[in-house]
Coordinates of C-alpha atoms and ligand atoms in Angstrom, one line a residue:
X94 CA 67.3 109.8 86.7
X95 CA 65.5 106.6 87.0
X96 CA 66.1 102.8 86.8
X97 CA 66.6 101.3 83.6
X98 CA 66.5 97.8 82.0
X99 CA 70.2 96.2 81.4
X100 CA 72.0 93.6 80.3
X101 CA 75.0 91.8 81.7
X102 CA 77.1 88.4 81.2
X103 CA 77.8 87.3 84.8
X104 CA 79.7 83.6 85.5
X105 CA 79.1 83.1 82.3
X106 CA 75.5 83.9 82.5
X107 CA 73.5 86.2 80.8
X108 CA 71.2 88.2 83.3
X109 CA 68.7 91.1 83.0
X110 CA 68.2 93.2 85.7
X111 CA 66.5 96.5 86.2
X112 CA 68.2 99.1 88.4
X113 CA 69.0 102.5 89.0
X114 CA 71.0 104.0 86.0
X115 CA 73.7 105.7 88.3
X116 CA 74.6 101.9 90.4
X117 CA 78.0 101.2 90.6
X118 CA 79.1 97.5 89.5
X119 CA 79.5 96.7 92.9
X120 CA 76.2 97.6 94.2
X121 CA 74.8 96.0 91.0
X122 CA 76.2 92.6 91.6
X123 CA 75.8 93.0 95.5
X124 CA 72.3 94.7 95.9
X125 CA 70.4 93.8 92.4
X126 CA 71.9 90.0 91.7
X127 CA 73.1 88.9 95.2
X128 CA 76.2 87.8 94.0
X129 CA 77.3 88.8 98.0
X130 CA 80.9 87.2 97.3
X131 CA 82.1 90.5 96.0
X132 CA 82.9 92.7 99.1
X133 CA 82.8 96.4 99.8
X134 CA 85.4 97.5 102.0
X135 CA 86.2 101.3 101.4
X136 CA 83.8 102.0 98.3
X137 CA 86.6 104.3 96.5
X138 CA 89.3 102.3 95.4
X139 CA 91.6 101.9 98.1
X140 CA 91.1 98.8 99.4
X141 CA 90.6 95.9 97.0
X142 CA 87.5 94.0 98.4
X143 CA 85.2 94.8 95.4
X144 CA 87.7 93.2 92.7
X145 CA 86.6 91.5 90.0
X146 CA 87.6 90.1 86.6
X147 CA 86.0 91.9 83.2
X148 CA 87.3 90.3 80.5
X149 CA 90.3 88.3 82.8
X150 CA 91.4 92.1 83.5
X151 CA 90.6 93.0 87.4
X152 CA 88.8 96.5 88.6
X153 CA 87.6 98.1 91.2
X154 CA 83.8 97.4 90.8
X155 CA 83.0 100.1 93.2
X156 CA 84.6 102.7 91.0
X157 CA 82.6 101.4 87.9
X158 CA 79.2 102.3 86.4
X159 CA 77.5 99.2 86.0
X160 CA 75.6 100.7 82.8
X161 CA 79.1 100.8 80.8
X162 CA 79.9 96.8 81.7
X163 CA 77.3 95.6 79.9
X164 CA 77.9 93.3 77.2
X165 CA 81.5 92.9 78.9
X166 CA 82.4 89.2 80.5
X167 CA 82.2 89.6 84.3
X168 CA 83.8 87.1 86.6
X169 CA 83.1 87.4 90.3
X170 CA 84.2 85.0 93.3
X171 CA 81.4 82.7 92.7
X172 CA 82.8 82.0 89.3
X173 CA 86.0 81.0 89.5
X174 CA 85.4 77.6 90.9
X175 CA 84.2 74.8 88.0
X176 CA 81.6 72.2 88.9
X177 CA 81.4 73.0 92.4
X178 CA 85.0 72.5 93.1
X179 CA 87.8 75.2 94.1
X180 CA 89.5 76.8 92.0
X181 CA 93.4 75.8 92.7
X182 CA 93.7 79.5 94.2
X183 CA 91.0 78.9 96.8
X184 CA 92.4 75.4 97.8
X185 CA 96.1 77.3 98.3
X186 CA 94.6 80.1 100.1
X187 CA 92.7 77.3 102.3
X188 CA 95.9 75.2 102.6
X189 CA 98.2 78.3 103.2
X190 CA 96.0 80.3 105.9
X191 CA 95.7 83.1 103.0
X192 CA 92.4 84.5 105.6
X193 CA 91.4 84.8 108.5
X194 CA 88.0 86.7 108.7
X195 CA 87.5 86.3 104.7
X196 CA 86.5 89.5 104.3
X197 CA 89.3 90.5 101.7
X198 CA 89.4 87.3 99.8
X199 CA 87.0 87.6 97.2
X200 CA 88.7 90.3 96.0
X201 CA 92.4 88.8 96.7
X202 CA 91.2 85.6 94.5
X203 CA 89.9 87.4 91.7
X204 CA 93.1 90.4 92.1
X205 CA 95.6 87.4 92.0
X206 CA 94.0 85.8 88.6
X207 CA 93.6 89.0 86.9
X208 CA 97.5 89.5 87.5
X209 CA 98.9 86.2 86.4
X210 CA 97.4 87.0 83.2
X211 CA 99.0 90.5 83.3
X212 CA 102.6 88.6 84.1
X213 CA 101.9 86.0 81.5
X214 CA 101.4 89.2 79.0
X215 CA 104.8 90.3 80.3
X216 CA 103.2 93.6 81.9
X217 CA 105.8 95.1 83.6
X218 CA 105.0 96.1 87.6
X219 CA 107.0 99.5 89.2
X220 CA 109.4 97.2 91.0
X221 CA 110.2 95.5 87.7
X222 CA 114.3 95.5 87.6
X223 CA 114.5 94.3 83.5
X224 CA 112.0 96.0 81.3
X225 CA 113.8 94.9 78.1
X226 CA 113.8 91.5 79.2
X227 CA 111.5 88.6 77.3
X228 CA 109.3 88.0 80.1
X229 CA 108.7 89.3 83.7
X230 CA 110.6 87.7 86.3
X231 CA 108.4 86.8 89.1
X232 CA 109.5 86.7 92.9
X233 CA 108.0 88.0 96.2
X234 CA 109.1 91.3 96.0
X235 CA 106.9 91.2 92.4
X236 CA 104.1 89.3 93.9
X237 CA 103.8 92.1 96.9
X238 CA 104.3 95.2 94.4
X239 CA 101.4 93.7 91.8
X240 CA 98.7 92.6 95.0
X241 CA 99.2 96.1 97.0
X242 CA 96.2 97.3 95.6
X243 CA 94.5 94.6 98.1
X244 CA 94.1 95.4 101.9
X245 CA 93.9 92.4 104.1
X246 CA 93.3 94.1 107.9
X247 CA 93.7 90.5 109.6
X248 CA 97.8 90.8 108.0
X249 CA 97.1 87.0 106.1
X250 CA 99.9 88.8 103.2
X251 CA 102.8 85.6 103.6
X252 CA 99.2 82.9 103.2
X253 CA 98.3 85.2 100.2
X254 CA 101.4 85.1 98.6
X255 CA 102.4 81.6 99.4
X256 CA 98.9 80.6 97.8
X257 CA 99.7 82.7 94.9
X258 CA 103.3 81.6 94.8
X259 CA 102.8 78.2 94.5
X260 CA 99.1 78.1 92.4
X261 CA 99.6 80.7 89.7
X262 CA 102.9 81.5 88.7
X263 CA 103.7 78.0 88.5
X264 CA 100.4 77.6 85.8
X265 CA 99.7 79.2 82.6
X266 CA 97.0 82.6 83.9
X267 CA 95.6 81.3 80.2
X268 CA 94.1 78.2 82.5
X269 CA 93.0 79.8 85.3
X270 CA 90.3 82.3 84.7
X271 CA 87.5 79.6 83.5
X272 CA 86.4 80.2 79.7
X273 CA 83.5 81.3 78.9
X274 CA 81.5 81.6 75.6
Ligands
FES328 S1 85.4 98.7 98.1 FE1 86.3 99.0 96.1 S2 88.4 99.4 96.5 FE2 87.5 99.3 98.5
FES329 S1 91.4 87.9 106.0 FE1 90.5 89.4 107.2 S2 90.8 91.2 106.0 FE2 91.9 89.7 105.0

């Protein structure tokens, strides 16, 4: 095993970095690209910090192999803002005490955009009463279920969810991730 040559689109940038062949995503953005906003908490998928977008979809970037991403649209933290302004999640979260140390953020931020485009595709969560129904109707108890997968060890969950409440269930997900070409 060695390092190898690779190819990723980042932010919407396309970057070329050599690195070891067996990195994990989160390592890879972290350790080879310094895109620090992308946080490891547990490293094994129990704790949210590493989330990230791939193709407006959110994963665990410490349980991926950075090798199979390439070629594959990768949003981190320090993409979701346009022009240098927030992006309306961050502003809510800053409005709405969503933090306290931070730590969990990145990966609440990009966790809560990947799911408002999994509720505007009508993708059912556990706690879903009406799965024959036209679309998903969102409340807290929704909102909770669907963000569990993120840990926040400071307990800023009613900021969070306010934040999320009132930024991305009231606006089209289809607006929120930015576009890329
Ligand atoms: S660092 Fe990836 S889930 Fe905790
Ligand atoms: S704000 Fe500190 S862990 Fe969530």
């Amino acid at each position: 095993m060695g390092n190898a040559l690779m190819n990723f689109t980042i932010n919407g940038q396309s970057v070329e970095v050599e690195a070891d062949i067996r990195s994990s995503l989160l390592d890879l953005l972290r350790n080879s690209l310094g895109f620090t906003g992308t946080k490891k908490g547990c490293d094994q998928g129990a704790c949210g910090a590493c989330t990230v977008l791939v193709d407006g979809e959110r994963i665990n970037s410490c349980l991926a192999l950075a090798v199979q991403y390439q070629g594959r649209s990768i949003t981190t933290v320090e993409g979701l803002g346009i022009d240098g302004a927030l992006h309306p999640l961050q502003q809510a979260f800053v409005e709405h005490d969503g933090f306290q140390c931070g730590y969990c953020t990145p990966g609440q931020l990009c966790s809560a955009v990947g799911m408002a485009g999994e509720i505007e595709r009508n993708i059912p969560s556990v706690v879903t009463a009406d799965l024959a129904a036209d679309s998903v109707a969102i409340d807290e108890r929704e909102l909770r279920e669907r963000m569990s997968g993120n840990l926040c060890r400071c307990g800023a969950y009613n900021g969070i969810i306010e934040a999320i409440s009132e930024t991305l269930v009231k606006t089209p997900a289809s607006s929120q991730e930015r576009v890329r070409a």
